Coordinates of C-alpha atoms in Angstrom, one line a residue:
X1 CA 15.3 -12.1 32.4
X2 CA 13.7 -8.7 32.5
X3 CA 17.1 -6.9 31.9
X4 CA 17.1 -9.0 28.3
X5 CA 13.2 -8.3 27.8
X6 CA 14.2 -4.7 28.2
X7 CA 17.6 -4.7 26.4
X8 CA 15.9 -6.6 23.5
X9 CA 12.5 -4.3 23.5
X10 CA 15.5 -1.3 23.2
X11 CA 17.3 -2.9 20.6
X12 CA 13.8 -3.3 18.3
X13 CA 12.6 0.0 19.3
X14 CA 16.6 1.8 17.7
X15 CA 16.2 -0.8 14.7
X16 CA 12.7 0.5 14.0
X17 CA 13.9 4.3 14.0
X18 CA 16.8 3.7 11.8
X19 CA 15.1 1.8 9.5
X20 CA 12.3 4.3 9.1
X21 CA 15.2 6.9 8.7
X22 CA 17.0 4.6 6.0
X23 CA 14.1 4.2 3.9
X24 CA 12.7 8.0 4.1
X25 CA 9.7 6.5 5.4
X26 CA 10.7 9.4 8.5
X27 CA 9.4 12.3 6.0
X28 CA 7.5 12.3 2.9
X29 CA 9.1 10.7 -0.5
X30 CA 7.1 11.3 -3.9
X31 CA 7.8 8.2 -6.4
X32 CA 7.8 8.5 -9.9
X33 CA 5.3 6.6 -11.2
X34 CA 5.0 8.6 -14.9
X35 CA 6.2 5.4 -16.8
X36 CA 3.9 2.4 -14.1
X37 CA 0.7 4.4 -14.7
X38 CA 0.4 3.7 -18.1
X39 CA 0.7 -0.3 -17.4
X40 CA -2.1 0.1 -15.1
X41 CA -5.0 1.8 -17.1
X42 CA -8.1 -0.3 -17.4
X43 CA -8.9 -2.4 -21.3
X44 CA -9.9 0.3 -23.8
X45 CA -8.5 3.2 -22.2
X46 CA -5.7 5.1 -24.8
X47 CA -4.4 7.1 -22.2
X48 CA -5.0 8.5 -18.6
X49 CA -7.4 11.7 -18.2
X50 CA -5.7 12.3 -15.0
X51 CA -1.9 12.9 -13.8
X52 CA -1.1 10.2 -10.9
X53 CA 1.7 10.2 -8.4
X54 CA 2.1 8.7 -5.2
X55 CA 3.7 9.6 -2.4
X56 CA 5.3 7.2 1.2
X57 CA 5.4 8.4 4.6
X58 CA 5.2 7.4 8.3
X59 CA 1.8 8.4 9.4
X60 CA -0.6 8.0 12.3
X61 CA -2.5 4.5 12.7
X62 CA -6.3 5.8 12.6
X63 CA -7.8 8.7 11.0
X64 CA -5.8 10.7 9.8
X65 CA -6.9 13.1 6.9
X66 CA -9.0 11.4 4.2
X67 CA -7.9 8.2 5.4
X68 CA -8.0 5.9 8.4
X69 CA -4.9 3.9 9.0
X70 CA -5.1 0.4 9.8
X71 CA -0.9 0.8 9.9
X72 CA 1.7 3.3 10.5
X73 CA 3.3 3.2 7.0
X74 CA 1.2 4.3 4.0
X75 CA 1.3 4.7 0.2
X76 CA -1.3 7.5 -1.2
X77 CA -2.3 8.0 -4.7
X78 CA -3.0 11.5 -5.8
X79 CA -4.3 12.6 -8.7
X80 CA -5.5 16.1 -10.9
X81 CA -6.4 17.2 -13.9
X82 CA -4.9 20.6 -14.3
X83 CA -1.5 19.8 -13.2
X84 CA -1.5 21.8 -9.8
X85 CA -4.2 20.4 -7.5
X86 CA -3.9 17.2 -6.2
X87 CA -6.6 14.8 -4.5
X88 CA -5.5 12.1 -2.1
X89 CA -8.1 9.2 -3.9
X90 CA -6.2 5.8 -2.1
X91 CA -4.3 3.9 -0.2
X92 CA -2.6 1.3 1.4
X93 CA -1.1 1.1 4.7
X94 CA 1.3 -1.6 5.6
X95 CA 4.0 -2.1 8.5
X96 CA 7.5 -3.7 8.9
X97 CA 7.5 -7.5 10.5
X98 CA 11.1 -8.2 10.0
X99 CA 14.0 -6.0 9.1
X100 CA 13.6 -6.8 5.2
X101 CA 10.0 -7.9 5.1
X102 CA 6.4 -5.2 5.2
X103 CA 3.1 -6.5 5.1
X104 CA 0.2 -4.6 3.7
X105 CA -2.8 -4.4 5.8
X106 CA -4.6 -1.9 4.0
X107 CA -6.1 -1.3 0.6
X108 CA -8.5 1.6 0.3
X109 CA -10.2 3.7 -2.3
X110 CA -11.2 7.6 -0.3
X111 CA -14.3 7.2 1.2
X112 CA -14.1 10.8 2.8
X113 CA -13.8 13.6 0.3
X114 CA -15.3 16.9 -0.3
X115 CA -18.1 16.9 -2.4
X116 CA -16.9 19.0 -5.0
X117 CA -14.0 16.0 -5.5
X118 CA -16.1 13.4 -5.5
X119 CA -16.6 13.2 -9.2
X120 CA -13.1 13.5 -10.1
X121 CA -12.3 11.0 -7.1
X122 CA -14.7 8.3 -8.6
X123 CA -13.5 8.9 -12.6
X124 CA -9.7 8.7 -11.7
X125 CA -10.1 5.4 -9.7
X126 CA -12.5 4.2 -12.7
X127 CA -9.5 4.3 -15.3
X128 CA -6.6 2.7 -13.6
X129 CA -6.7 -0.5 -12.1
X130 CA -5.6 1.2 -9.1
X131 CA -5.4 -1.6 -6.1
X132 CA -2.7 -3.5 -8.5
X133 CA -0.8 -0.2 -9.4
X134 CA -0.9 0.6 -5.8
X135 CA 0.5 -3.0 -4.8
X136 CA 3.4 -2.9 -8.0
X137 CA 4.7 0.7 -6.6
X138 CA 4.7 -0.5 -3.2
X139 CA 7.0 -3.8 -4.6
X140 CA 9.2 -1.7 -6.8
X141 CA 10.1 1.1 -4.1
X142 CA 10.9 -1.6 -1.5
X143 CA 13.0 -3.3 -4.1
X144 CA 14.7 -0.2 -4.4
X145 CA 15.3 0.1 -0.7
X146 CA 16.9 -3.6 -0.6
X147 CA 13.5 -5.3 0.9
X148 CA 13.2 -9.1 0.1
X149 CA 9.7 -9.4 0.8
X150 CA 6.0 -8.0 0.8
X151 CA 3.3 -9.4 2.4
X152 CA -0.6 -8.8 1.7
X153 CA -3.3 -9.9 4.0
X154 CA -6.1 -11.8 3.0
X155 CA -9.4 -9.7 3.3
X156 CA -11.2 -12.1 6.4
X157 CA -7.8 -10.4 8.7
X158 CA -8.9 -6.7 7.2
X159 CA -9.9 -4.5 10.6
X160 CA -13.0 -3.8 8.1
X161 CA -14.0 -7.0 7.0
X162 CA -17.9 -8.2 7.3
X163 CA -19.5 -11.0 5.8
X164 CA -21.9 -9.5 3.7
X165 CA -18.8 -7.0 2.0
X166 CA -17.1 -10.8 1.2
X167 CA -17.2 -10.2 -2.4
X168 CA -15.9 -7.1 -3.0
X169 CA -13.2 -7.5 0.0
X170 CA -12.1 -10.8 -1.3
X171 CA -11.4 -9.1 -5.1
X172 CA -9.4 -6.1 -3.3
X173 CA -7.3 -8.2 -1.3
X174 CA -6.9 -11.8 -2.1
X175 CA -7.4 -11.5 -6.1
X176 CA -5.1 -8.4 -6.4
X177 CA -2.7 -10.9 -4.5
X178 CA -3.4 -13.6 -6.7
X179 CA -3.4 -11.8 -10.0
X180 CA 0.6 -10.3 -9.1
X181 CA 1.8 -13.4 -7.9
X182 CA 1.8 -13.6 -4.4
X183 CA 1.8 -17.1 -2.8
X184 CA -1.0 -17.8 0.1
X185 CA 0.5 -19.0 3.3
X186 CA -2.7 -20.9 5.0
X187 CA -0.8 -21.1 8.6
X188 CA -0.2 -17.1 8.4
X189 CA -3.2 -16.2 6.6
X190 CA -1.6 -13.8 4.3
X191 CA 0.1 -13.8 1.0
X192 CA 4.1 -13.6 -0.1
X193 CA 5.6 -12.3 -2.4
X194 CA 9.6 -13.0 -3.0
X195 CA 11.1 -9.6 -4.7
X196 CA 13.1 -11.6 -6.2
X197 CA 10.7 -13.3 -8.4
X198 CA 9.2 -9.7 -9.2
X199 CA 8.3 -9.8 -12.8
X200 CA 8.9 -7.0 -15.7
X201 CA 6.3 -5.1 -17.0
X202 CA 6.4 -5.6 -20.6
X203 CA 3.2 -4.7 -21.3
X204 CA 0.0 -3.1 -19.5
X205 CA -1.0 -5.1 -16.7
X206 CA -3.9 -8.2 -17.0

């Protein structure tokens, strides 16, 4: 019995590294997000005052950087103004729990910054919807990488979660979910979202 506890532990542990190394998550991949970030800028806004992009990599769970990782997979938006300095101003972490499914356990506006950001932090996150442009880039890139589902947690399993922060958790997480068309599982507490029924974006996002 242990020898198949062991072999199978083994067997997880060599699928886990070559699935990190098929999807690049082993080094860090920029995504093109030029044409999504215009889908994503809030009601009355022409265009962006900011240059986004967003980059994927394997990181450390807890603090690491700006951010503390509630997973070992994360998704960071960047953004600037002049073209060559970029600010990390969110995130989402999320981990693999099945060979074609992830599940995002993390959404995160940059609560750590330099003062000197912190203006341009605040503005950039105050023009894009950025939890939902966050969550599409996610969906597309693991489209791309042949996934054939994402998972989003609903805010009460959030390592951060407190009942007085309800609200505001309960927009970030399960409204985001709601809003792109995730499907609640009450016996796994999280929402689902088949890539297959991933919808264009025809116009800017609701």
């Amino acid at each position: 019995m242990r020898f198949w506890s062991l072999l199978k532990f083994l067997w997880f542990q060599w699928g886990s590294t070559r699935w990190e190394s098929r999807k690049n998550l082993d080094r860090k991949t920029y995504i093109d997000i030029t044409k999504l970030t215009p889908r994503f800028l809030k009601s009355g806004k022409a265009e962006a005052v900011y240059q986004y992009r967003a980059r994927i990599c394997k990181c450390n769970k807890g603090y690491s950087g700006p951010f503390f990782f509630d997973a070992p997979f994360a998704l960071i938006l960047s953004c600037t103004k002049d073209g060559k300095s970029y600010i990390a101003i969110a995130c989402i972490s999320f981990s693999r729990v099945g060979f074609r499914t992830i599940r995002i356990q993390q959404i995160q506006g940059r609560s750590h910054n330099k003062e000197e950001y912190k203006e341009d932090r605040l503005a950039a996150l105050k023009e894009i919807k950025w939890e939902r442009l966050l969550v599409r880039i996610l969906c597309e890139w693991a489209v791309a990488n042949g996934l054939s589902t994402v998972e989003l947690i609903s805010c009460q399993k959030s390592n951060w979660y407190q009942d007085h922060r309800h609200e505001a958790m309960f927009m970030r997480y399960d409204v985001t979910a709601r809003r792109m068309d995730f499907v609640f599982s009450s016996k796994e507490q999280v929402y689902k979202l088949k890539l297959s029924k991933l919808r264009s974006l025809t116009k800017t996002a609701a």
